[in-house]
Each structure stands twice: as C-alpha cells, then as structure tokens.
Short mmCIF file of C-alpha atoms and ligand atoms in Angstrom, two decimals:
data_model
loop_
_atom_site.label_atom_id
_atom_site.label_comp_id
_atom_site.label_asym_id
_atom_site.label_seq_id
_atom_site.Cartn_x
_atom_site.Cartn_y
_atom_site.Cartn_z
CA UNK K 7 -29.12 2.52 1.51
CA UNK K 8 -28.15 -1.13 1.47
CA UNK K 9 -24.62 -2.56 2.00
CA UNK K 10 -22.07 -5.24 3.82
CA UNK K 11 -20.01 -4.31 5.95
CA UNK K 12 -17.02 -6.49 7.34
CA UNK K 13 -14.64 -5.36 10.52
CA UNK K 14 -11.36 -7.35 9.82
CA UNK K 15 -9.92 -8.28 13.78
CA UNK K 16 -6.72 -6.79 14.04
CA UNK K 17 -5.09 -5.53 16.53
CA UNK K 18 -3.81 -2.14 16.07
CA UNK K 19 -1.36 -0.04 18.66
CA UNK K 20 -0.79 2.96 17.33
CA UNK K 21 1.60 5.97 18.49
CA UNK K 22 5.22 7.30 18.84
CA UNK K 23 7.35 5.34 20.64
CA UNK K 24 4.53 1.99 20.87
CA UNK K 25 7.39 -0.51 19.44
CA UNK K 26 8.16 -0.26 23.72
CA UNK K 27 4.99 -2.57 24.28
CA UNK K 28 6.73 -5.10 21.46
CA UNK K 29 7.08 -7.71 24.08
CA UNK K 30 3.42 -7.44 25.34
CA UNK K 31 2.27 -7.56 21.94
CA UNK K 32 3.84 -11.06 21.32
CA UNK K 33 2.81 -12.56 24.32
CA UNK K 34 -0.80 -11.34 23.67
CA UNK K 35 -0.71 -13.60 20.66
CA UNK K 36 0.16 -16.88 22.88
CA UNK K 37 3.28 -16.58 21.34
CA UNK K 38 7.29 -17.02 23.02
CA UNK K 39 9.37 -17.52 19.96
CA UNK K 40 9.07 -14.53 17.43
CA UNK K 41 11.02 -14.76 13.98
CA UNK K 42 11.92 -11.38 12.88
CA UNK K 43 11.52 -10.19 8.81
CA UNK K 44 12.92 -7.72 6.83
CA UNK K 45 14.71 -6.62 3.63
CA UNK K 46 18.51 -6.49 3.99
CA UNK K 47 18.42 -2.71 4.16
CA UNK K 48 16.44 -2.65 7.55
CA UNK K 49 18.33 -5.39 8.86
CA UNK K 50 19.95 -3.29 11.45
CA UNK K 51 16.26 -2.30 12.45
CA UNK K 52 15.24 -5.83 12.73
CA UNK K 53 18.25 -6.35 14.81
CA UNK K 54 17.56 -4.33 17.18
CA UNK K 55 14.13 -5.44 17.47
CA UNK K 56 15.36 -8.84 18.54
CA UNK K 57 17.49 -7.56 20.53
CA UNK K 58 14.59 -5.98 22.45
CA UNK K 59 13.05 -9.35 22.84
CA UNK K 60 15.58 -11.05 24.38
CA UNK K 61 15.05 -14.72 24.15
CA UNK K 62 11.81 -14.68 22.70
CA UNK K 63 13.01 -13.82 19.42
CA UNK K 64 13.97 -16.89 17.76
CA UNK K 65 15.86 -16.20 14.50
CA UNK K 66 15.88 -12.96 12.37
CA UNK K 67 15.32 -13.48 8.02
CA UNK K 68 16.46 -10.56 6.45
CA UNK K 69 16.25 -11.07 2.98
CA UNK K 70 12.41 -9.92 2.02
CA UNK K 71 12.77 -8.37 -1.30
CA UNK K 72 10.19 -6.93 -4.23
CA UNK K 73 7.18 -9.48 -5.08
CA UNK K 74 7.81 -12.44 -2.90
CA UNK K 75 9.76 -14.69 -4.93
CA UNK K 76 8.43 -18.02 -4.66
CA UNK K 77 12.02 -19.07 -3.27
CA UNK K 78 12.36 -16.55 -0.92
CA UNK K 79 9.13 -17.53 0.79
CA UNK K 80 9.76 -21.10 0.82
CA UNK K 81 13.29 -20.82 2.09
CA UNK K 82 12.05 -18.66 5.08
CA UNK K 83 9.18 -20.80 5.96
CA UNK K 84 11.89 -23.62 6.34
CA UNK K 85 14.12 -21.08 8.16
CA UNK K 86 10.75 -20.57 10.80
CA UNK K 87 10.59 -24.05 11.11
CA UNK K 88 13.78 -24.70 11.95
CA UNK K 89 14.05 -22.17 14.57
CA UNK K 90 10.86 -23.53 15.76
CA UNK K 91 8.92 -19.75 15.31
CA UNK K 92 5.43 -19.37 16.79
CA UNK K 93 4.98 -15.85 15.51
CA UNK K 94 6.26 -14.19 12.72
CA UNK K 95 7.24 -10.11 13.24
CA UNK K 96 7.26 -8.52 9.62
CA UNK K 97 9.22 -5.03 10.29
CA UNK K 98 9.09 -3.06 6.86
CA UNK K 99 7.48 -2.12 3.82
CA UNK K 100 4.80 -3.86 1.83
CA UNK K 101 7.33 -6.24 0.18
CA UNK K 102 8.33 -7.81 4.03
CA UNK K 103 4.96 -7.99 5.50
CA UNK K 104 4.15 -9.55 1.99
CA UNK K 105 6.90 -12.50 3.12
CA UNK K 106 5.07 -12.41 6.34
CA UNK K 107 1.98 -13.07 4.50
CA UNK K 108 3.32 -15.93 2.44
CA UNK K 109 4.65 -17.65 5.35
CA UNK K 110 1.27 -17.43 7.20
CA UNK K 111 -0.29 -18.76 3.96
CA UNK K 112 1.87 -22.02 4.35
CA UNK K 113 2.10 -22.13 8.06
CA UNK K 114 -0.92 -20.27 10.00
CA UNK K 115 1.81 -18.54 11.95
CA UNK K 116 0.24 -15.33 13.74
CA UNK K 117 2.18 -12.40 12.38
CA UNK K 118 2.54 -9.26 13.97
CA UNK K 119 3.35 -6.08 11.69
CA UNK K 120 5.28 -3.19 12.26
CA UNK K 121 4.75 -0.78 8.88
CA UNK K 122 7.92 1.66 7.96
CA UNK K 123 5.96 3.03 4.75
CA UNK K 124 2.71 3.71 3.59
CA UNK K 125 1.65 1.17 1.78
CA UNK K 126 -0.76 -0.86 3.66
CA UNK K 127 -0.62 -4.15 3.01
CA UNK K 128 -1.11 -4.57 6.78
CA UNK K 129 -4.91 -4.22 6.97
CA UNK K 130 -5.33 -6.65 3.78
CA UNK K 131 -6.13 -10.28 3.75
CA UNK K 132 -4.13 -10.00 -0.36
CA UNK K 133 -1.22 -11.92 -0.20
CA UNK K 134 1.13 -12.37 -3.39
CA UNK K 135 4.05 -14.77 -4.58
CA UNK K 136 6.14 -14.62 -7.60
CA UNK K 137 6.92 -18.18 -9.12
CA UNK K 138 8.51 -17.91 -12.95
CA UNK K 139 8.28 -14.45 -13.00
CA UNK K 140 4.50 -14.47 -13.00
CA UNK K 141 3.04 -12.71 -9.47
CA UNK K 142 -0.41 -14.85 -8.12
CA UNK K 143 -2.40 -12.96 -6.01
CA UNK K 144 -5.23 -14.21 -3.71
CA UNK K 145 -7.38 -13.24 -0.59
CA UNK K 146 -7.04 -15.71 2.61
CA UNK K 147 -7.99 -14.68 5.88
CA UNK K 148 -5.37 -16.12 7.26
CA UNK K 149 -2.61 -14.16 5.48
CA UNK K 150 -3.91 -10.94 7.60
CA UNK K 151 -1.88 -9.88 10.32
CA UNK K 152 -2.77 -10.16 13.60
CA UNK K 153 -1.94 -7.28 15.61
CA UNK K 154 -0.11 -3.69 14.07
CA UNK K 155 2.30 -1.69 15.86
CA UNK K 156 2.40 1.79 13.81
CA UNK K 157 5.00 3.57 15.69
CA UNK K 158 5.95 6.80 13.76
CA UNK K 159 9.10 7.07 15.01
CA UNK K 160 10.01 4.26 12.79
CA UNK K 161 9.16 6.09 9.59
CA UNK K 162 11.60 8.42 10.28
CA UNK K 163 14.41 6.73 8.33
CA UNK K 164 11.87 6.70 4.99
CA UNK K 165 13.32 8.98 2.58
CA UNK K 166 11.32 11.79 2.06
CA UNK K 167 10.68 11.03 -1.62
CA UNK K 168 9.52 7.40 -0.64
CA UNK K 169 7.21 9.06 1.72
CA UNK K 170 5.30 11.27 -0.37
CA UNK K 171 5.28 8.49 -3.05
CA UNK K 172 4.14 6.04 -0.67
CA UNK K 173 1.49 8.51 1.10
CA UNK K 174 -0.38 8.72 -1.94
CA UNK K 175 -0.22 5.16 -2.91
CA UNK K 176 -2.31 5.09 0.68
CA UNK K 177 -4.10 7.88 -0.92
CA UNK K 178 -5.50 5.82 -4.06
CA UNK K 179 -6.61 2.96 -1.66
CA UNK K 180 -8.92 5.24 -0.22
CA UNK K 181 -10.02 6.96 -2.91
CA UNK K 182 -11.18 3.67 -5.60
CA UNK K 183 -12.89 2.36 -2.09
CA UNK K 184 -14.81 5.77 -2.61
CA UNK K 185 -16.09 4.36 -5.39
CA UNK K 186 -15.89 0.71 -5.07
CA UNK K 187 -18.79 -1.54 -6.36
CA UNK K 188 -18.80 -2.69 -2.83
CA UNK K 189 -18.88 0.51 -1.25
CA UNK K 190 -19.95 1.37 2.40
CA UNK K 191 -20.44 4.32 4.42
CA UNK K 192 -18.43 3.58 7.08
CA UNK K 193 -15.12 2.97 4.93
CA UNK K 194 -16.30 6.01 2.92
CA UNK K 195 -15.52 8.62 6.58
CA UNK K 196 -13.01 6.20 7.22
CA UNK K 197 -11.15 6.78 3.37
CA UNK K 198 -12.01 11.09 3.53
CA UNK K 199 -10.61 11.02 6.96
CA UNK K 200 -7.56 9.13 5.75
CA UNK K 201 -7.18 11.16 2.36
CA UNK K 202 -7.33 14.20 4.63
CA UNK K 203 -4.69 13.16 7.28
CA UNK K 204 -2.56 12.32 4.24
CA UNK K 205 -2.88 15.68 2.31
CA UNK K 206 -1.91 17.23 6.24
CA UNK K 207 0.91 15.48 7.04
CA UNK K 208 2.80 14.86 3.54
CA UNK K 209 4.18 18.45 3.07
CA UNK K 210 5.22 18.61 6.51
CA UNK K 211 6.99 15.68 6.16
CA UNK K 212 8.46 16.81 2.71
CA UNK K 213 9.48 19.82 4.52
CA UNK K 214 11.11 18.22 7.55
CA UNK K 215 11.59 14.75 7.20
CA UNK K 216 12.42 14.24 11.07
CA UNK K 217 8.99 16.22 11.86
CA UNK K 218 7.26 13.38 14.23
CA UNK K 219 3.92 15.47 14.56
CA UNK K 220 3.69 15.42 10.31
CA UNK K 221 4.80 11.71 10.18
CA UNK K 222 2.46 10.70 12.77
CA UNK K 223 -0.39 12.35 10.72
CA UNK K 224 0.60 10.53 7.50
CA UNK K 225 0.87 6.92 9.54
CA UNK K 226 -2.69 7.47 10.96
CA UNK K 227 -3.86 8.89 7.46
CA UNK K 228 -2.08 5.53 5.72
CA UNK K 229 -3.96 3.08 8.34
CA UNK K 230 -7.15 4.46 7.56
CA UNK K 231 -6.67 4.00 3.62
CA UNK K 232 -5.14 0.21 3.99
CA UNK K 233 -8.23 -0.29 6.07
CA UNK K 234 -10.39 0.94 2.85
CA UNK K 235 -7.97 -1.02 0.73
CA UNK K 236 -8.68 -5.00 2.74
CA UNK K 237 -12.76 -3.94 2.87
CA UNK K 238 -13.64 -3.15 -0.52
CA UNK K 239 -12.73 -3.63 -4.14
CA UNK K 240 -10.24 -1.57 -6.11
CA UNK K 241 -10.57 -0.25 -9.68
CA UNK K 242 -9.08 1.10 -12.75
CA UNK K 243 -6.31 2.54 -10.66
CA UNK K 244 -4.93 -0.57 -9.49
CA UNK K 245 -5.62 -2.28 -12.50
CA UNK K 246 -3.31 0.35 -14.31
CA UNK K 247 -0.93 -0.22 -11.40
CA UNK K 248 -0.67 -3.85 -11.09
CA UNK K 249 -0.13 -3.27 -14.98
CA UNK K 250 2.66 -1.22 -14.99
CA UNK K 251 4.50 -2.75 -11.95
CA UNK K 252 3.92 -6.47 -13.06
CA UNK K 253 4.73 -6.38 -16.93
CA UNK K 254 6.98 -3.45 -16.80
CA UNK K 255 8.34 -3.49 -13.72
CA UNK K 256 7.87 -0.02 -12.65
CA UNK K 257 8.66 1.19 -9.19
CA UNK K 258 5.03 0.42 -7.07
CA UNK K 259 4.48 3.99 -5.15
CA UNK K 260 6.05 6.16 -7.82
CA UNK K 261 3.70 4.40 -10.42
CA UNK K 262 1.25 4.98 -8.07
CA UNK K 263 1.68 8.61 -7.69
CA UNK K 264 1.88 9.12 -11.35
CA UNK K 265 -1.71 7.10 -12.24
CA UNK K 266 -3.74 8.30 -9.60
CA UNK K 267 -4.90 11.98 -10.91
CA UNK K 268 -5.02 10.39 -14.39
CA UNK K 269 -7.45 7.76 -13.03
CA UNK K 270 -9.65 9.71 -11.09
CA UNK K 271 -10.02 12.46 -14.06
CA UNK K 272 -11.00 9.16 -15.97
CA UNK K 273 -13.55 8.30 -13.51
CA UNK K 274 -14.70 11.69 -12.19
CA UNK K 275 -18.11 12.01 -13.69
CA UNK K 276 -19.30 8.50 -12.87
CA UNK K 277 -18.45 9.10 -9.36
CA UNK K 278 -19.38 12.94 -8.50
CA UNK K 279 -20.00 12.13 -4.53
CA UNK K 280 -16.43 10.45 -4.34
CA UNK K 281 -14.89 13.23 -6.14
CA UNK K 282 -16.61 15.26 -3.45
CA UNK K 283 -15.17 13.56 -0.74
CA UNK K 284 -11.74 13.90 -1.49
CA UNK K 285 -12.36 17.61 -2.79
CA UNK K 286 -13.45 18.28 1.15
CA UNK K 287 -10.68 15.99 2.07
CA UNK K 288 -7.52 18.01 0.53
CA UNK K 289 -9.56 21.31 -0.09
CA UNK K 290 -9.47 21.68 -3.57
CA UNK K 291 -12.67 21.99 -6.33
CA UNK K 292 -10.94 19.08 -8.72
CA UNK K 293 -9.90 15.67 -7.13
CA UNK K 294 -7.79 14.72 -9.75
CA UNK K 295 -6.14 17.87 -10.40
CA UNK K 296 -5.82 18.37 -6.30
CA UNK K 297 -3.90 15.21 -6.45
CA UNK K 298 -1.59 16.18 -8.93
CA UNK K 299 -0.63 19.37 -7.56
CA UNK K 300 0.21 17.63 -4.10
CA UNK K 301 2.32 15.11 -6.09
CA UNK K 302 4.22 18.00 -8.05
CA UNK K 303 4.29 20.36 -4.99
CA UNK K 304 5.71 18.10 -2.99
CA UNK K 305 8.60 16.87 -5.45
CA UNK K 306 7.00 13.81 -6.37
CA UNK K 307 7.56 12.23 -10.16
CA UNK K 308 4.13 13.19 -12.26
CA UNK K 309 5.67 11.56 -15.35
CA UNK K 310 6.12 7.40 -16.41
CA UNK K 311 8.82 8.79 -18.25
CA UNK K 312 11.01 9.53 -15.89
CA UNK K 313 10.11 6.16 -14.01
CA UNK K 314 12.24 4.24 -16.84
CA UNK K 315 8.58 3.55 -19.05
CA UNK K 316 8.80 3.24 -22.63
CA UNK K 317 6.57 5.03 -24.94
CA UNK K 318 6.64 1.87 -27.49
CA UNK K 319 5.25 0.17 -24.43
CA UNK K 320 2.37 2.30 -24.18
CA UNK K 321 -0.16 0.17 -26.47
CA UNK K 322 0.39 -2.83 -24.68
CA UNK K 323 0.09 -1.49 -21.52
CA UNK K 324 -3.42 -0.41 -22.42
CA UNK K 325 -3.88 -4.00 -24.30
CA UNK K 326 -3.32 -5.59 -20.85
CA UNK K 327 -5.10 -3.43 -18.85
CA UNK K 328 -8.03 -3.74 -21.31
CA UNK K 329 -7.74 -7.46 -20.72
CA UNK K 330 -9.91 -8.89 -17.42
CA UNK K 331 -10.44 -4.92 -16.31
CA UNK K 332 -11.49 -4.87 -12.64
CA UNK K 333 -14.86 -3.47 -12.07
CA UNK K 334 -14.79 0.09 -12.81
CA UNK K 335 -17.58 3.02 -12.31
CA UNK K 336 -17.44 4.12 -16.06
CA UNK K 337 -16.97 1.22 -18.80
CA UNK K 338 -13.31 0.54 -19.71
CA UNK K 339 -12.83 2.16 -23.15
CA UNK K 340 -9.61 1.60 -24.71
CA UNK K 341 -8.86 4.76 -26.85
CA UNK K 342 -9.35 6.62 -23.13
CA UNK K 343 -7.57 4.56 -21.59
CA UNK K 344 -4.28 5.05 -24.13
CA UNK K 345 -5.16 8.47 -24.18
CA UNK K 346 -4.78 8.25 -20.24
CA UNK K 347 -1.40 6.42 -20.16
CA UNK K 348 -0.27 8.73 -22.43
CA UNK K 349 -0.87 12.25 -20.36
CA UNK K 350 0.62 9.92 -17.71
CA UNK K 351 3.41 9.44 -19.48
CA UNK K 352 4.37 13.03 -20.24
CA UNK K 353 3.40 14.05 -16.93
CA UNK K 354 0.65 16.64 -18.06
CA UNK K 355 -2.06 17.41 -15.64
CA UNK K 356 -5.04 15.31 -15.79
CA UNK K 357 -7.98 15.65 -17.93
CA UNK K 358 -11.30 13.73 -19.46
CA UNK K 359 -10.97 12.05 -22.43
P1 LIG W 10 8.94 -1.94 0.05
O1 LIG W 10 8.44 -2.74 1.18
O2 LIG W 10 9.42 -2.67 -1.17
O3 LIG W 10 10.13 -1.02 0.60
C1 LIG W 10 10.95 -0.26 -0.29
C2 LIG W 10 12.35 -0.08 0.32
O4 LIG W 10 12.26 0.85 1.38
C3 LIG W 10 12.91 -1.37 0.92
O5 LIG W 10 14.29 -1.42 0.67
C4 LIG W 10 12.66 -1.18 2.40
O6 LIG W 10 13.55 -1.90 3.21
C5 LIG W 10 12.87 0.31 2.55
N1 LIG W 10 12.17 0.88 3.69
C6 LIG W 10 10.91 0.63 4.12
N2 LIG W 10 10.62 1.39 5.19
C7 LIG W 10 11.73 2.14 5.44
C8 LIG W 10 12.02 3.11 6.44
N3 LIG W 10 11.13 3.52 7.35
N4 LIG W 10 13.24 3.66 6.41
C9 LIG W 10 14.15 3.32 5.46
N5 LIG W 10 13.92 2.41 4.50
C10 LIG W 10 12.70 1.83 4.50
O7 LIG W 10 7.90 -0.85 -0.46
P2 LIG W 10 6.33 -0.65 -0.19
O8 LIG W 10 5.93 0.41 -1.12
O9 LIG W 10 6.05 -0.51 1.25
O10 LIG W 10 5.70 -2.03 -0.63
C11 LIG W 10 5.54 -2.37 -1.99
C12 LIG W 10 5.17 -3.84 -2.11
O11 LIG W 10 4.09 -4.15 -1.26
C13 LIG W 10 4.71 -4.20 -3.52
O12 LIG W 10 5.25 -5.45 -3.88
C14 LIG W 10 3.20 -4.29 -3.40
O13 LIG W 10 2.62 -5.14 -4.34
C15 LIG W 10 3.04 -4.77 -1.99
N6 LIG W 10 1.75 -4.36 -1.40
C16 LIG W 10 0.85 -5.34 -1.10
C17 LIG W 10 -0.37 -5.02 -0.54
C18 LIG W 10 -1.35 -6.09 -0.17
O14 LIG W 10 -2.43 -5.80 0.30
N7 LIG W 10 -1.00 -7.34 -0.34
C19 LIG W 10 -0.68 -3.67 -0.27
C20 LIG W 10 0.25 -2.70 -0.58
C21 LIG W 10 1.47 -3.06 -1.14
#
C-alpha cells in the first residue's frame, strides 16, 4: 500500500440550526466586516443573514449566477472593496460559493460557506470563471473556503427534484475518487460512508421534502463526497460532465444524474473493489445499475433527452470528450464512449459496451 494523503484545513460546523453560531464563526476568522453572496433567488436568505450580523455585515451581492461570468466576479470584488469586506459569506449553491471563490482568487479574502445544495464545491480548492463564453478552471489553495456552516435546516427550501439531482452529483464525487489515480484509503471510507448517507437520506427527502432527519443525512452524506471531490482526481464522469454542461449547456446536477450509471457501467470491470464499495454502500449487486434505479425511483431525469440534448449533438460530444480525456481506469475508446452517450441519451439502463 503506498499513497498521499492531504487534510485540506477547513473549518466545518455541522448541524440543524448551526447558522445560530454565524457570528462566532466570523469573528473566529479575525474578521468584523462580512460581505454576504448569493443568487437573486436566495436573496431574501442572504438578507436575513445580514440581518443576523448586525453591523458586521458590510454589504450583501446578490447577483451570483451559473459559471462565474468574468463580469460578475470583477464587479463584486469592486463591490467588496468598496464596502471595505474582510470576509466574504457565500450562502448558496455551487454557482455562489464559486463567486466566493473568484473573489478570494483576486483578493485573499477568507470566505466562509454556508451550502443550500449538494454540490460541494465547498471542500474544493477548483475555482472557475467564464470570460467569452469559455469557463477556465484551476486549483489555488487560496480559493478554498475557510470555515463551513452545513446547517440542514437551510436545505429545506431546495426543491425536491434539485435535491435528488444534486445528491447524486455528491454521489459521483465520491464514487470516481473510488477509483481515482490518486486514490487513498482514507477518502475511500470517507466516499462509501458518504455514498451510503446519500442513498439513506435521498428518498426520505423525496418523500417529505420538510423531513430534517432525511435532509440532515443527505448534507452529511454530500460533505463527505465534496471532501473526496478537493482530495483526489476525477474521471470519465466529469469529463462527460464538464462536456455536456460547458459546450451544451446542460443543467449541471441533472446531467450529472443522467451520466453517472452510464459511467460507472463503462468503468466497472477496471475498478471491481470500487464497484464493491458502493454495492455495500446502497445495497445493491450492480453499482451502476443501483444508481440508476435510485435516480428513476426517486423521480429523477435518466434521459439527456429530456434535459434539452440533441441527438445530432451526440458525435461531438464524444469528439470533445475524446479530446484531453482525464485519466480514466479503462482507456478512453471512442465507439464506447458514443455508444455510452447514446444509452444516456434515451435513458436506458446502463450496460458495457
Ligand atoms: P446552483 O448554485 O447554480 O443553484 C441552483 C439554483 O438553486 C440557484 O438559483 C440557487 O439560488 C438555488 N438554490 C440553491 N440552494 C437552494 C435552497 N436551499 N433552496 C432554494 N433554492 C436554492 O447549483 P449547484 O448545483 O449547487 O452548483 C452548480 C455550479 O457549481 C456549477 O457551475 C458547477 O460547475 C459548480 N461546482 C463547482 C465545484 C468546484 O469544486 N469548483 C463543485 C461543484 C459544483
């Protein structure tokens, strides 16, 4: 057994109810003056969050959208400047902690996240900005936020469709750092254990949406997998992902949902011991078809189809994800692969090719 392993120093408070120790938070990062993000849908959120800190919040930006646009992240880095911010508080989805992150890049402001979905981009040091419609991605340290309140109570408001799309985008995190070139035991219990809180709490959230025990499993579950998502490398998954979501603009957790069986059944038998691992983890004897049932059980699109995908698209979405592949367990074979985006694309359940 040989490996690297890396802790990444955040913060994390985790629990219903924890936005109450907001306050202590931000004055545990030396700061007095936090700037509060968010999209414009969650701006009454965000409100209320400043209103909570009193006057040590120092301005509120509420217009974090899809992708970072390169404007968007310059014109709220001026906007923290000019309310003289010494901490940036990123309530949302990926797309506002991504601001966060951009502003950090620029500024080495500490920011402080509070997640609403699943996605994760909390635990990363990936930030991304979009400049001419073309989205650059990189790794800083910097970019990573410093402390994480997860307060479940918060995810309340997520639709219930988001949530089950979202939980297993968290889900595919974990399981391509199963079989990451860069694998290590510790984030493989740490991605099972998050797989497995995920596949708990999901239909009880689909079920009852207001179901706090059920959303406070799927938070904890989507933690662990954004932790296994900023310590090792991702795959063909993400790859397809990025794909479909940069050069076709597909929704990011639904296209998420619908690529992940299709992936793993792609990958299965050149990585049998992380195919066990999630088996355990969601009690099934086929990872990729386990996957696919929770998706369809649980109302969830299974189809790119019905995400707005063309079919005449199809070939060059395999001639760009040919193009600089990511590493991958088995070799990146192109008839597969459009043989892959195709079952995804009808929705039919995963198999080899
Ligand atoms: P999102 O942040 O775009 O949110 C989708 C919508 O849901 C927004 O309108 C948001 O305001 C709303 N919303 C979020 N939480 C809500 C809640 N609790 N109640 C009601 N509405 C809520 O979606 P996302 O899936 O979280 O993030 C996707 C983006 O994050 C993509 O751009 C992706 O590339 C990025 N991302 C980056 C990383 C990384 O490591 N850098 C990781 C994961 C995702």
């Amino acid at each position: 057994m040989e490996f690297t392993y890396l802790a990444r120093p955040a913060r994390v408070v985790f629990g219903a109810g924890s936005l109450r120790h907001l306050e202590r938070e931000v004055l545990a990062l030396g700061a007095n003056r936090a700037l509060v993000l968010c999209t414009p849908e969650q701006r009454a959120l965000a409100q209320s969050i400043a209103q909570r800190l009193g006057e040590r919040a120092a301005g509120l930006y509420d217009r974090a959208t899809m992708h970072v646009p390169i404007e968007v992240a310059r014109d709220a880095q001026a906007f923290a400047q000019s309310c003289d911010a010494d901490c940036a508080i990123a309530v949302g989805g990926g797309s506002t902690i991504g601001l966060g992150k951009a502003i950090a890049l620029e500024s080495a402001l500490p920011i402080l996240a509070i997640p609403t979905t699943y996605a994760g981009s909390e635990m990363t040091p990936i930030y991304g900005v979009t400049e001419d419609g073309i989205k650059r991605t990189g790794t800083d340290s910097r970019v990573l936020p410093r402390t994480v309140i997860y307060d479940p109570e918060l995810t309340l408001t997520l639709p219930v469709e988001l949530s089950v799309t979202s939980g297993i985008n968290a889900i595919a995190h974990a399981a391509e750092g199963l079989y990451a070139n860069d694998a290590n035991p510790v984030m493989a219990l740490i991605a099972e254990d998050g797989i497995r809180a995920l596949a708990r709490g999901l239909p009880g959230v689909r079920r009852d949406g207001a179901d706090l025990g059920a959303r406070s499993e799927a938070l904890y579950g989507a933690w662990l997998c954004a932790m296994v998502l900023g310590n090792v490398g991702m795959s063909l998954h993400h790859k397809l992902c990025h794909t479909l979501g940069g050069s076709f603009n597909l929704p990011h957790a639904q296209t998420h949902t619908v690529i992940l069986p299709h992936a793993l059944a792609y990958n299965a038998a050149h990585a049998p011991e992380a195919m066990r691992r999630i088996e355990r983890a969601i009690g099934t004897d086929d990872a990729a078809r386990g996957l696919y049932d929770l998706a369809h059980e649980n109302g969830a699109p299974v189809a790119l189809k019905s995400l707005g995908m063309r079919e005449a698209d199809l070939d060059r979405a395999a001639d760009i994800a040919v193009a600089n592949p990511y590493w991958n367990p088995r070799p990146i074979e192109r008839p597969a692969l459009r043989a892959l985006l195709q079952d995804a694309f009808d929705g039919v359940p995963p198999r080899r090719h």
